[in-house]
Amino acid sequence: MHQTPKKSFFTFSLIPLLLVYTLIRFDSSLFVHLPKFPQCRTLIMPESVESEPFIASGSDDWQDQQKQQSDSRSYIVRFYHYKEAEAHWNYLQDNLKFKGWQWIERKNPAARFPTDFGLVAIDESVKELLLEKFIELNLVKDVSLDLSYQRIVLEEKSEKIGAFANGKKRPGKMFTAMSFSEDQNYAVANTSKLKISWNRHLLMQASPLMLLCFVMHNLLAIYKSQITSLLGAHELWSKGITGAKVKMAIFDIGIRAGHLHFRNIKERTNWTNEDTLNDNVGHGTFVAGVIAGQDEECLGFAPDTEIYAFRVFTDAQVSYTSWFLDAFNYAIATNMDVLNLSIGGPDYLDLPFVEKVWELTANNMIMVSAIGNDGPLYGTLTNPAYQSDVIGVGAIDYSDHVASFSSRGMSTWEIPHGYGRVKPDLVAYGHEIMGSKISTGCKRLSGTSVASPVVAGIACLLVSIIPENKQKGILNPASIKQALVEGATKLSGPNLYEQDVIWPWSGYLALHMQIKEEGAQFSGEIEGNITVKIYSPPAVGEKSRRSSSCALHLKLQVIPTPSRSVRILLDQFHSIKYPPGYIPIDSFDVRNDLLDWHGDHLHTTFHSLFDMLRDAGYYIETLGSPLTCFDANQYGTLLLVDLEDEYFLEEIKKLRDDVINSGLCLAVFADWYNVDAMIKMRFFDGNTHSWWTPVTGGAIVPALNDLLATFGDKILNGDFFFSCKQNRYASGTDILKFPRGSRSKMINFL
């Protein structure tokens, strides 16, 4: 039986983290090889030509030119092996004698190390042919568009802004709003509804009693802002544990040199097309302050940690996948220990980015990332925080409640073939936290971007406990995540989809259990052990592979198979979300996000429907395969809710037979489909240099009409009276068949 787990968050002391930090040895090697795929051929006769490199650096970066040119785009060419960039370029020139492509030379700190990818510009006129020729090369893994990311500063009092504003596409790739909010003028004491102004003139006008109340509230606000005190960091500092000799990589908007809040800025690197290393927005500095600040007003957790500031976003908060890939490769080459990414987005199909994250964690780097600021909706987890081997961090307030803005729910990129994974892994304080300003002083921010560096700072403290010569043999994403989760305090309030469930190994184990037919009426508990043997490659210096056994004790509550009348099947297979296509949002009231990227599922957007049906005594299952793959005799009702995909003829024929001959009930719910509205929702994406048009409306009504036409193609519409009120029947069909014993009423149109 599934037990409702409790939410993990950091307790008032870090000491329990040390007690559970056992010496776990786990090698998380990960190798992924994707099959090559054919591309459509264009009938263009190529000419043999040698490609000259285009040098991308400074303000003359290729991405700047891309904004002005629509005849070519940048593509990432990934190779199976690491080599010098020049070797990759020579290989392409020797084996690709075609006109219409150009090698882009990348001048950044990673250039002195071998790389596994190249950046090329491909003319649109020969794109299809060249992509096919690239893929045919033996050393080329794949080719993908160099996607751009954009995040926007989110002020607490303003409307949340992401990739869209006022219904229009902003520059860059689809990306969720920057995961923090800011209120420069007020601090809110959670024990009071009063807002306390920090303006100095109020002190001059206050009475003694008012002054005392003011000081008390300010002290409370300051104390609550000092999360290092709330989480017991001082106890570790007194023992000399301050994060020394830990290499902390902060992927953000940079940091200014000589900032007085930091004592150990080791290196600042720039991966953008702007000629600066400075943070001109304030986000990167704030994140660094939470991790390693030393100002008494806004202390960080690990003041002696070595800060490596990776500037991967411009002042306009735009970035490209290729910038991240180079920066990630540099982090691997320079042996970073912990990485913080207070970013997130819905593009889990950006394979170069996703797989590079896998490579980082396979190199034993601890990656911490904000889970997103798209709560309280379910299924709103962002990439990379929802990846298994990344520590995804949500936010709570000082009352230990999950913050309303914190994303939650399962990951949805596995749908329809699975239910996904529950995230975040941890929650930490992320409301009205004090951190460093760009140049001097402190400010208060809220968001999962704030909670993420809290966990990253604590991870630095944990890493610094282990002697340097033993760190690589002991520390890895699994061991750190386990120490953090098991050392955290459990919250009793949040439900299953706002918390982690099992111990945090960076992978998953799928187990299918089925009761034999003769046990269909059994009721009670079953329990037993399942033993799994795990093998991993030998470590450096070892000859034989490692093996270990893991015994899982399971206890399950078994109920008799429910009667057919209370079993409901929801069609998940025909539900589509962004990516890979432009699936529009269901509600026209949402102007800051035109894409339906949350994914419709019983445990996300439809969770209230799920709760209602379960409370009414129904049992709901999801169908992750075509309609031809389920036995209608086992279910009373098939639910088709807000679907976006078309149906095969075989499915239509089978469904008709299920309804007519097997007695299956069919319930269909759909929202808008309007061609004029879809045309108005078109936008031009400057990144891909193409117009994006919705592939359907909120639901694919024409396909549903085709599906239902087999039961009768009569379309009804008109006004009618019901319960003494005039109503409008906009569009629908008549009732072909109605369950025996049910009540129906004949209504005539006016």
XYZ file of C-alpha atoms in Angstrom:
750
model
C 0.000 0.000 0.000
C 1.348 3.405 -0.876
C 1.964 5.517 2.186
C 1.690 9.263 1.841
C 5.228 10.553 2.312
C 6.026 13.812 3.986
C 7.724 16.800 2.462
C 11.454 17.175 2.950
C 12.890 20.490 3.953
C 15.963 21.664 5.790
C 15.749 21.511 9.550
C 16.982 24.115 12.017
C 20.282 22.296 12.289
C 22.642 20.834 9.728
C 24.061 18.354 12.243
C 21.609 15.552 11.274
C 22.984 15.809 7.739
C 26.398 14.851 9.056
C 25.080 11.917 11.058
C 23.430 10.306 8.045
C 26.283 11.057 5.700
C 27.638 7.520 5.290
C 30.474 6.587 2.981
C 28.535 5.570 -0.080
C 30.486 4.401 -3.102
C 28.542 4.666 -6.299
C 29.833 5.099 -9.836
C 27.199 6.720 -12.001
C 28.672 6.161 -15.452
C 26.249 6.959 -18.211
C 26.683 6.485 -21.921
C 23.941 7.362 -24.360
C 24.051 6.595 -28.077
C 21.157 7.810 -30.157
C 20.349 6.134 -33.460
C 20.819 8.185 -36.568
C 17.693 9.181 -38.423
C 17.028 10.035 -42.067
C 16.124 13.542 -43.151
C 13.923 14.646 -46.019
C 15.879 15.195 -49.220
C 15.603 18.402 -51.212
C 16.252 18.273 -54.939
C 19.224 20.638 -55.064
C 22.402 19.876 -56.957
C 25.330 20.517 -54.555
C 28.605 22.068 -55.532
C 31.899 21.011 -53.998
C 33.356 23.776 -51.867
C 35.580 24.190 -48.838
C 34.113 25.915 -45.805
C 35.889 28.809 -44.152
C 35.418 29.301 -40.416
C 33.344 32.126 -39.029
C 34.815 33.434 -35.788
C 32.219 34.005 -33.078
C 33.406 36.425 -30.427
C 32.422 39.694 -28.804
C 29.710 41.840 -30.311
C 30.273 40.255 -33.730
C 28.980 36.892 -32.581
C 27.138 34.802 -35.121
C 23.989 34.953 -33.024
C 23.892 38.732 -33.502
C 24.024 38.291 -37.232
C 21.320 35.658 -37.007
C 18.893 38.314 -35.841
C 19.391 40.198 -39.090
C 19.661 37.284 -41.480
C 16.900 34.810 -42.276
C 18.800 32.792 -44.907
C 20.846 30.706 -42.439
C 20.696 29.318 -38.913
C 23.162 27.956 -36.394
C 23.204 24.215 -35.791
C 24.977 22.105 -33.196
C 26.847 19.159 -34.699
C 27.596 16.597 -32.000
C 30.402 14.073 -32.404
C 30.912 10.701 -30.746
C 34.349 11.630 -29.413
C 36.132 14.590 -27.842
C 38.765 16.164 -30.103
C 40.287 19.560 -30.719
C 37.827 21.853 -32.473
C 40.167 22.186 -35.437
C 40.181 18.400 -35.868
C 36.379 18.356 -36.037
C 36.424 21.181 -38.562
C 38.985 19.411 -40.730
C 36.947 16.216 -40.594
C 33.821 17.989 -41.831
C 35.718 19.776 -44.592
C 37.314 16.542 -45.789
C 34.064 14.598 -45.842
C 31.407 17.197 -46.651
C 32.134 18.776 -50.037
C 28.957 20.781 -50.269
C 28.145 24.425 -50.528
C 25.921 26.234 -48.043
C 27.501 25.637 -44.633
C 30.086 27.458 -42.571
C 32.068 26.489 -39.474
C 31.645 28.906 -36.550
C 34.765 29.260 -34.467
C 33.997 29.771 -30.775
C 36.426 31.923 -28.832
C 35.864 31.227 -25.154
C 37.767 29.595 -22.260
C 36.705 26.097 -23.379
C 38.608 26.505 -26.648
C 41.820 25.214 -25.081
C 40.200 21.871 -24.251
C 38.904 19.094 -26.526
C 35.219 19.355 -27.415
C 32.479 16.991 -28.533
C 30.531 19.396 -30.728
C 30.855 22.030 -33.401
C 28.717 25.000 -34.370
C 27.902 25.497 -38.042
C 25.779 27.939 -40.021
C 23.581 26.267 -42.631
C 21.786 28.083 -45.444
C 18.041 27.536 -45.396
C 17.997 26.825 -49.132
C 20.026 23.628 -48.695
C 19.164 22.780 -45.096
C 17.406 19.452 -45.709
C 20.165 18.059 -47.891
C 23.008 19.213 -45.668
C 21.392 17.888 -42.501
C 21.118 14.480 -44.164
C 24.747 14.598 -45.264
C 25.936 15.580 -41.786
C 24.061 12.646 -40.233
C 25.578 10.204 -42.729
C 29.088 10.941 -41.431
C 30.387 8.143 -39.204
C 31.778 10.403 -36.469
C 28.685 12.628 -36.252
C 26.190 11.717 -33.525
C 23.398 14.134 -34.458
C 22.599 17.673 -35.595
C 20.168 20.023 -33.853
C 19.212 23.681 -33.943
C 21.134 25.929 -31.550
C 18.204 26.915 -29.375
C 18.152 30.153 -27.431
C 16.966 30.632 -23.879
C 15.466 33.742 -22.379
C 14.353 34.514 -18.866
C 12.776 37.731 -17.650
C 13.127 39.521 -14.324
C 9.928 38.982 -12.386
C 8.798 41.662 -9.982
C 6.509 40.522 -7.207
C 3.821 43.132 -7.882
C 3.796 42.728 -11.655
C 2.270 40.119 -13.908
C 4.427 37.063 -14.389
C 6.248 37.339 -17.717
C 7.931 34.449 -19.480
C 8.501 33.771 -23.156
C 5.410 35.792 -24.095
C 4.138 39.258 -23.199
C 0.688 40.580 -24.105
C 0.150 37.573 -26.322
C 3.324 38.186 -28.343
C 6.483 36.093 -28.525
C 9.536 37.642 -26.861
C 12.984 37.162 -28.415
C 14.617 33.796 -27.742
C 13.489 30.289 -27.029
C 10.423 29.382 -24.983
C 11.539 29.770 -21.383
C 9.716 30.201 -18.109
C 9.935 33.391 -16.071
C 13.081 33.931 -14.035
C 12.591 32.107 -10.789
C 12.641 34.972 -8.377
C 10.576 37.967 -7.425
C 11.720 41.210 -5.907
C 10.220 43.930 -3.701
C 12.817 46.600 -3.003
C 10.723 48.752 -0.667
C 9.139 46.532 1.950
C 9.903 43.583 4.215
C 6.938 41.546 5.334
C 6.875 40.041 8.834
C 4.966 36.786 8.536
C 3.519 37.198 12.037
C 1.813 40.406 11.035
C -0.058 41.880 8.117
C 1.867 45.121 8.522
C 4.402 46.153 5.927
C 7.520 47.665 7.452
C 9.174 50.454 5.514
C 12.939 50.640 5.560
C 12.983 54.349 4.720
C 15.062 56.236 7.292
C 12.708 59.223 7.695
C 10.115 57.044 9.416
C 12.486 56.549 12.338
C 12.623 60.297 12.872
C 8.826 60.610 13.054
C 8.034 57.601 15.249
C 6.934 57.721 18.887
C 8.878 55.594 21.443
C 6.185 52.902 21.388
C 6.030 52.945 17.614
C 9.809 52.874 17.488
C 9.913 49.810 19.757
C 7.364 47.986 17.597
C 9.254 49.016 14.488
C 12.561 47.714 15.834
C 10.965 44.444 16.968
C 9.440 43.852 13.553
C 12.700 44.730 11.831
C 14.662 42.374 14.058
C 12.176 39.626 13.275
C 12.433 40.287 9.549
C 16.243 40.332 9.690
C 16.341 37.136 11.735
C 14.032 35.389 9.312
C 16.134 36.590 6.419
C 19.244 35.032 7.987
C 18.482 31.487 6.943
C 22.020 30.486 7.846
C 20.953 30.920 11.479
C 17.654 29.112 10.987
C 19.442 26.097 9.504
C 22.283 25.992 12.029
C 25.189 26.882 9.750
C 26.983 28.617 12.626
C 27.414 25.258 14.354
C 29.411 23.996 11.402
C 31.387 27.219 11.039
C 32.468 26.898 14.686
C 33.935 23.489 13.786
C 35.903 24.971 10.891
C 33.519 23.690 8.206
C 33.077 26.665 5.863
C 33.177 25.196 2.366
C 36.928 25.651 1.897
C 38.549 24.122 -1.210
C 35.156 23.365 -2.785
C 34.824 24.501 -6.407
C 31.364 26.055 -6.780
C 30.211 26.795 -10.350
C 27.423 29.385 -10.601
C 25.768 29.431 -14.025
C 24.026 32.775 -14.172
C 24.588 36.410 -15.261
C 28.067 36.842 -13.810
C 29.443 38.768 -10.848
C 31.531 41.912 -10.449
C 35.206 41.677 -9.585
C 36.286 42.741 -6.107
C 32.787 42.534 -4.646
C 33.174 43.119 -0.908
C 30.695 40.378 0.007
C 32.948 37.618 -1.324
C 36.373 36.583 -0.138
C 37.147 33.839 -2.646
C 36.130 34.617 -6.244
C 38.498 32.287 -8.080
C 37.456 32.810 -11.688
C 34.926 34.655 -13.823
C 34.259 33.428 -17.354
C 32.083 34.863 -20.107
C 30.258 32.570 -22.554
C 27.984 35.164 -24.144
C 28.398 37.555 -27.065
C 28.719 40.545 -24.710
C 32.139 41.897 -23.790
C 31.711 41.900 -20.015
C 32.107 39.631 -17.013
C 29.900 41.735 -14.762
C 26.402 41.081 -13.495
C 24.329 44.063 -14.618
C 20.998 42.528 -13.568
C 21.600 41.419 -9.984
C 20.558 37.790 -10.167
C 23.980 36.146 -10.369
C 25.325 38.254 -7.507
C 22.345 37.429 -5.317
C 22.683 33.678 -5.949
C 26.401 33.837 -5.151
C 25.598 35.762 -1.969
C 23.219 33.091 -0.680
C 25.895 30.473 -1.313
C 29.049 32.248 -0.145
C 28.323 35.818 1.018
C 30.168 37.149 4.070
C 28.274 40.381 4.763
C 26.717 40.252 8.235
C 23.344 41.400 6.954
C 23.101 38.698 4.273
C 25.380 35.801 5.145
C 25.876 32.862 2.806
C 26.250 29.242 3.867
C 29.785 28.494 2.672
C 31.817 31.734 2.901
C 35.145 30.043 2.048
C 33.942 28.131 -0.987
C 35.722 28.898 -4.265
C 33.372 30.822 -6.563
C 33.563 30.192 -10.296
C 31.129 32.546 -12.007
C 29.964 31.325 -15.428
C 28.254 34.160 -17.288
C 25.895 32.243 -19.588
C 23.154 34.882 -19.869
C 23.368 38.337 -21.425
C 22.073 41.505 -19.795
C 18.844 40.850 -21.705
C 18.874 37.378 -20.091
C 19.256 35.518 -23.380
C 21.391 32.420 -23.805
C 22.027 29.693 -26.382
C 22.403 25.951 -26.004
C 25.900 26.143 -27.497
C 26.953 28.590 -24.770
C 25.790 26.141 -22.119
C 27.525 23.214 -23.842
C 30.872 25.027 -23.906
C 30.453 26.149 -20.298
C 29.468 22.648 -19.193
C 32.473 21.156 -20.983
C 34.713 23.690 -19.257
C 33.202 22.747 -15.886
C 34.015 19.097 -16.575
C 37.555 19.890 -17.735
C 38.285 22.037 -14.666
C 36.746 19.573 -12.170
C 33.971 21.628 -10.619
C 32.424 20.077 -7.498
C 28.983 21.710 -7.255
C 26.940 23.557 -9.895
C 23.941 25.803 -9.282
C 21.477 26.608 -12.048
C 18.653 28.879 -10.968
C 17.046 28.466 -14.370
C 14.435 26.239 -15.960
C 12.302 25.718 -19.012
C 9.945 23.263 -20.729
C 12.257 22.097 -23.535
C 13.116 18.585 -22.423
C 13.623 17.697 -26.109
C 16.731 19.894 -26.308
C 18.846 16.724 -26.324
C 22.299 18.354 -26.447
C 21.460 20.245 -23.245
C 19.737 17.326 -21.512
C 22.434 14.787 -22.297
C 25.212 17.167 -21.319
C 23.598 17.401 -17.884
C 23.759 13.602 -17.721
C 27.429 13.755 -18.603
C 28.108 16.299 -15.871
C 26.534 14.174 -13.176
C 28.237 11.066 -14.547
C 31.466 12.938 -13.806
C 30.373 13.119 -10.138
C 29.404 16.782 -10.190
C 26.597 17.807 -7.868
C 24.019 19.790 -9.840
C 21.408 21.825 -7.972
C 18.625 23.583 -9.886
C 15.465 25.580 -9.182
C 12.297 23.593 -9.838
C 10.448 26.599 -11.291
C 8.079 29.436 -10.376
C 4.959 28.179 -12.130
C 2.985 26.977 -9.110
C 0.528 26.302 -7.753
C -0.325 24.382 -10.945
C 0.663 20.731 -11.052
C 2.956 19.277 -13.707
C 4.902 22.544 -13.993
C 8.393 21.174 -13.279
C 11.180 22.648 -15.378
C 14.304 21.256 -17.008
C 16.963 20.491 -15.789
C 15.612 20.359 -12.210
C 13.210 17.536 -12.999
C 15.950 15.250 -14.289
C 16.582 12.268 -12.023
C 20.222 13.002 -11.264
C 19.710 16.731 -10.611
C 18.730 17.967 -7.150
C 15.507 19.860 -7.895
C 14.652 22.449 -5.251
C 11.273 23.961 -4.430
C 10.481 26.806 -2.034
C 8.690 27.126 1.304
C 7.825 30.149 3.395
C 8.696 30.755 7.050
C 5.502 28.981 8.111
C 6.899 25.809 6.495
C 4.196 25.860 3.813
C 5.036 25.190 0.189
C 5.179 28.603 -1.486
C 2.305 29.213 -3.874
C 4.702 30.101 -6.690
C 6.783 26.917 -6.306
C 6.309 24.417 -9.151
C 5.103 20.969 -8.192
C 3.661 17.765 -9.480
C 5.124 14.953 -11.514
C 7.421 15.279 -14.491
C 5.366 15.056 -17.681
C 7.940 14.347 -20.383
C 7.392 10.561 -19.941
C 3.674 10.866 -20.739
C 1.851 8.972 -22.232
C 4.010 5.906 -21.567
C 4.368 6.490 -17.836
C 3.180 8.512 -14.900
C 6.471 10.410 -14.566
C 8.502 11.120 -11.440
C 7.594 13.158 -8.401
C 9.635 16.281 -7.785
C 11.040 18.435 -6.241
C 13.620 16.458 -4.258
C 13.790 19.068 -1.507
C 12.246 22.326 -0.483
C 14.112 25.122 1.288
C 13.285 28.623 2.471
C 12.676 30.774 -0.583
C 10.551 33.696 0.572
C 11.926 37.145 1.442
C 15.514 35.884 1.709
C 18.391 38.342 2.077
C 21.206 38.285 -0.466
C 23.878 40.463 -2.045
C 23.207 43.365 -4.403
C 25.210 44.012 -7.546
C 27.806 46.286 -5.958
C 27.090 46.770 -2.246
C 24.361 46.157 0.307
C 21.673 43.477 0.557
C 18.165 42.969 -0.784
C 15.260 40.571 -0.340
C 14.126 38.149 -3.033
C 11.639 35.300 -3.252
C 11.459 32.306 -5.540
C 12.898 28.903 -6.244
C 15.990 30.698 -7.570
C 16.495 31.716 -3.942
C 15.851 28.229 -2.551
C 18.238 26.546 -4.998
C 21.428 28.336 -3.793
C 20.395 27.552 -0.204
C 20.744 23.858 -1.032
C 23.864 24.474 -3.150
C 25.525 26.276 -0.245
C 24.729 23.404 2.117
C 26.083 20.948 -0.462
C 29.362 22.901 -0.425
C 29.537 22.469 3.345
C 28.962 18.729 3.011
C 31.648 18.391 0.341
C 34.158 20.297 2.463
C 33.756 17.781 5.303
C 35.376 15.015 3.248
C 39.190 15.138 2.780
C 40.185 16.164 -0.733
C 41.931 12.875 -1.505
C 38.727 10.938 -0.727
C 36.089 13.223 -2.226
C 35.911 11.700 -5.705
C 35.591 8.198 -4.300
C 32.779 9.098 -1.920
C 30.920 12.080 -3.319
C 28.519 11.799 -6.238
C 25.027 13.073 -7.013
C 23.386 10.036 -5.403
C 25.279 10.172 -2.117
C 24.847 13.931 -1.699
C 21.148 13.755 -2.549
C 20.666 10.918 -0.099
C 22.451 12.835 2.667
C 20.373 15.943 2.013
C 17.023 14.167 1.833
C 17.548 11.851 4.794
C 18.944 14.677 6.909
C 16.022 16.974 6.196
C 12.912 17.414 8.310
C 9.620 16.085 6.978
C 6.605 18.300 6.428
C 3.236 16.684 7.049
C 1.025 19.035 5.031
C 1.970 18.711 1.346
C 0.476 15.899 -0.712
C 2.198 13.262 -2.802
C 2.716 15.486 -5.833
C 4.528 18.209 -3.930
C 7.276 15.950 -2.600
C 9.796 13.220 -3.253
C 8.855 9.623 -2.575
C 11.823 7.265 -2.459
C 15.462 7.566 -1.555
C 17.286 9.685 -4.108
C 19.291 7.401 -6.332
C 19.811 9.064 -9.699
C 17.781 6.561 -11.649
C 14.569 4.585 -11.310
C 13.360 1.015 -10.976
C 10.126 0.024 -12.691
C 8.224 -2.856 -11.121
C 5.005 -4.345 -12.493
C 2.937 -6.520 -10.175
C -0.251 -8.334 -11.079
C -2.670 -10.446 -9.047
C -3.503 -13.821 -10.550
C -7.007 -14.333 -11.838
C -7.903 -16.673 -9.003
C -7.096 -13.867 -6.533
C -9.426 -11.337 -8.150
C -11.689 -11.240 -5.081
C -8.888 -11.193 -2.489
C -8.897 -8.358 0.013
C -6.062 -7.633 2.410
C -2.328 -6.922 2.608
C 0.476 -8.711 0.827
C 4.139 -8.225 1.591
C 7.525 -9.604 0.699
C 11.055 -8.803 -0.375
C 12.379 -8.143 -3.845
C 16.154 -8.379 -4.184
C 17.923 -6.538 -6.980
C 21.581 -7.014 -7.848
C 23.293 -3.932 -9.253
C 26.470 -4.033 -11.322
C 28.676 -1.071 -12.177
C 31.983 -0.696 -14.065
C 35.247 -0.945 -12.107
C 36.605 2.264 -10.637
C 39.975 3.701 -11.582
C 42.658 1.203 -10.544
C 40.191 -1.694 -10.203
C 40.005 -4.677 -12.570
C 36.683 -6.329 -11.816
C 33.272 -4.749 -11.954
C 31.504 -3.776 -8.774
C 28.289 -5.388 -7.566
C 25.901 -4.822 -4.713
C 22.509 -6.136 -3.660
C 19.492 -4.098 -2.708
C 16.549 -5.682 -0.877
C 13.232 -3.889 -1.236
C 10.536 -4.700 1.287
C 7.084 -4.117 -0.132
C 3.726 -4.072 1.611
C 0.693 -3.531 -0.606
C -3.009 -3.188 0.049
C -5.005 -5.364 -2.346
C -8.686 -4.837 -3.049
C -11.060 -7.029 -5.047
C -11.267 -6.145 -8.718
C -13.864 -3.352 -8.909
C -17.016 -3.927 -10.885
C -17.009 -2.700 -14.444
C -19.513 0.058 -13.715
C -17.072 1.957 -11.453
C -13.947 1.517 -13.587
C -13.089 4.545 -15.747
C -10.362 4.750 -18.395
C -8.896 8.144 -19.378
C -7.372 8.464 -22.852
C -3.873 9.862 -22.261
C -2.417 8.662 -25.549
C -4.066 11.364 -27.677
C -3.098 14.247 -25.384
C -0.184 16.349 -26.692
C 1.724 19.216 -25.140
C 4.633 21.478 -26.100
C 7.182 20.348 -27.237
C 7.412 19.029 -29.968
C 4.657 21.107 -31.582
C 2.929 24.424 -31.008
C 0.050 23.291 -28.821
C -1.802 26.432 -27.695
C -2.955 27.167 -24.177
C -6.517 26.199 -23.293
C -7.488 29.538 -21.761
C -7.566 32.785 -23.740
C -7.199 34.682 -20.481
C -3.538 33.647 -20.247
C -1.542 36.239 -22.166
C 1.971 35.581 -20.895
C 2.252 31.994 -22.125
C 0.688 30.799 -25.372
C 2.044 27.257 -25.129
C 0.395 24.342 -23.373
C 3.559 22.815 -21.886
C 2.157 21.629 -18.550
C 0.669 18.459 -19.969
C -2.825 17.171 -19.169
C -2.872 14.277 -16.737
C -4.954 13.010 -13.835
C -2.166 13.966 -11.468
C -1.496 17.420 -12.947
C -4.099 19.666 -14.540
C -6.879 17.114 -14.010
C -6.052 16.315 -10.390
C -9.295 17.905 -9.151
C -11.246 15.674 -11.566
C -9.319 12.680 -10.246
C -10.080 13.600 -6.633
C -13.762 14.136 -7.380
C -14.176 10.784 -9.131
C -12.269 8.903 -6.437
C -14.362 10.522 -3.725
C -17.457 9.352 -5.606
C -16.220 5.754 -5.507
C -14.813 5.407 -9.003
C -11.477 3.874 -9.984
C -9.585 5.718 -12.721
C -6.830 4.403 -14.939
C -4.946 6.024 -17.819
C -4.576 4.663 -21.322
C -1.102 5.284 -22.763
C -1.658 3.417 -26.030
C -4.112 3.564 -28.979
C -7.785 2.759 -28.494
C -7.180 -0.610 -30.133
C -5.119 -1.730 -27.124
C -7.643 -1.974 -24.290
C -10.397 -4.432 -23.397
C -13.635 -2.480 -23.270
C -15.328 -5.275 -21.330
C -13.264 -4.336 -18.267
C -14.362 -0.682 -18.115
C -17.650 1.120 -17.765
C -16.628 4.474 -19.237
C -13.970 5.879 -21.540
C -13.112 9.539 -20.901
C -11.855 11.723 -23.763
C -10.823 15.057 -22.241
C -9.160 17.983 -24.042
C -7.370 15.845 -26.641
C -5.102 17.216 -29.366
C -4.191 14.211 -31.531
C -6.063 12.550 -34.373
C -7.441 8.998 -34.425
C -6.612 6.115 -36.747
C -9.428 4.477 -38.706
C -8.806 1.267 -36.778
C -9.401 3.138 -33.526
C -12.644 4.665 -34.794
C -13.982 1.276 -35.893
C -12.976 -0.393 -32.646
C -14.533 2.331 -30.487
C -17.842 2.060 -32.348
C -17.878 -1.677 -31.720
C -17.036 -1.134 -28.030
C -19.948 1.270 -27.582
C -22.565 -0.533 -29.714
C -21.767 -4.142 -28.889
C -19.816 -4.090 -25.604
C -21.846 -1.484 -23.744
C -18.953 0.941 -23.160
C -20.003 4.439 -22.136
C -18.214 7.309 -23.851
C -17.810 10.782 -22.318
C -16.191 13.526 -24.421
C -15.039 16.949 -23.184
C -13.426 19.505 -25.485
C -12.730 23.215 -25.401
C -12.147 25.707 -28.193
C -11.267 25.175 -31.837
C -11.410 28.279 -34.018
C -9.340 28.734 -37.160
C -9.437 32.537 -36.975
C -8.206 32.468 -33.386
C -5.437 30.014 -34.318
C -4.262 32.317 -37.107
C -4.189 35.255 -34.693
C -2.041 33.200 -32.332
C 0.715 32.855 -34.926
C 4.035 34.417 -34.019
C 7.417 34.831 -35.656
C 10.256 33.223 -33.748
C 13.473 35.138 -34.357
C 15.488 32.182 -33.111
C 14.250 29.655 -35.686
C 13.461 32.363 -38.277
C 10.043 30.876 -38.915
C 6.382 31.481 -38.258
C 4.841 29.312 -35.573
C 1.184 28.387 -36.044
C -0.875 26.256 -33.635
C -1.282 22.692 -34.905
C -4.719 22.606 -33.316
C -6.957 24.584 -30.990
C -7.374 23.902 -27.309
C -8.765 20.562 -28.487
C -8.777 18.900 -31.890
C -12.519 19.192 -32.464
C -12.469 18.139 -36.175
C -10.845 14.824 -35.232
C -13.372 14.337 -32.438
C -16.176 14.995 -34.944
C -14.732 12.292 -37.201
C -14.548 9.950 -34.242
C -18.142 10.582 -33.226
C -19.552 10.701 -36.769
C -19.733 6.918 -36.757
C -22.526 7.224 -34.193
C -24.448 9.732 -36.324
C -23.400 12.895 -38.123
C -26.410 15.053 -37.286
C -25.306 18.459 -35.920
C -27.732 20.252 -33.633
C -27.778 23.851 -32.452
C -30.311 26.318 -31.147
C -32.015 27.785 -28.073
C -34.130 25.854 -25.607
C -35.857 26.259 -22.250
C -34.813 24.157 -19.261
C -35.872 24.782 -15.643
C -37.660 27.964 -16.759
C -34.433 29.395 -18.187
C -33.495 29.921 -21.803
C -30.233 28.206 -22.782
C -28.075 27.990 -25.873
C -26.982 24.669 -27.379
C -24.048 25.853 -29.502
C -23.087 22.660 -31.302
C -23.537 18.935 -30.776
C -25.207 15.770 -31.914
C -28.227 13.811 -30.829
C -28.183 10.875 -28.390
C -27.845 7.560 -30.186
C -28.100 5.266 -27.173
C -28.794 5.819 -23.463
C -28.197 3.462 -20.506
C -31.239 1.417 -19.462
C -32.809 2.615 -16.243
C -31.439 6.143 -16.562
C -33.610 9.222 -16.837
C -33.722 11.360 -19.968
C -35.748 14.379 -21.053
C -36.833 15.337 -24.525
C -36.269 19.034 -25.288
C -37.459 20.923 -28.373
C -35.457 23.805 -29.817
C -37.194 27.167 -29.976
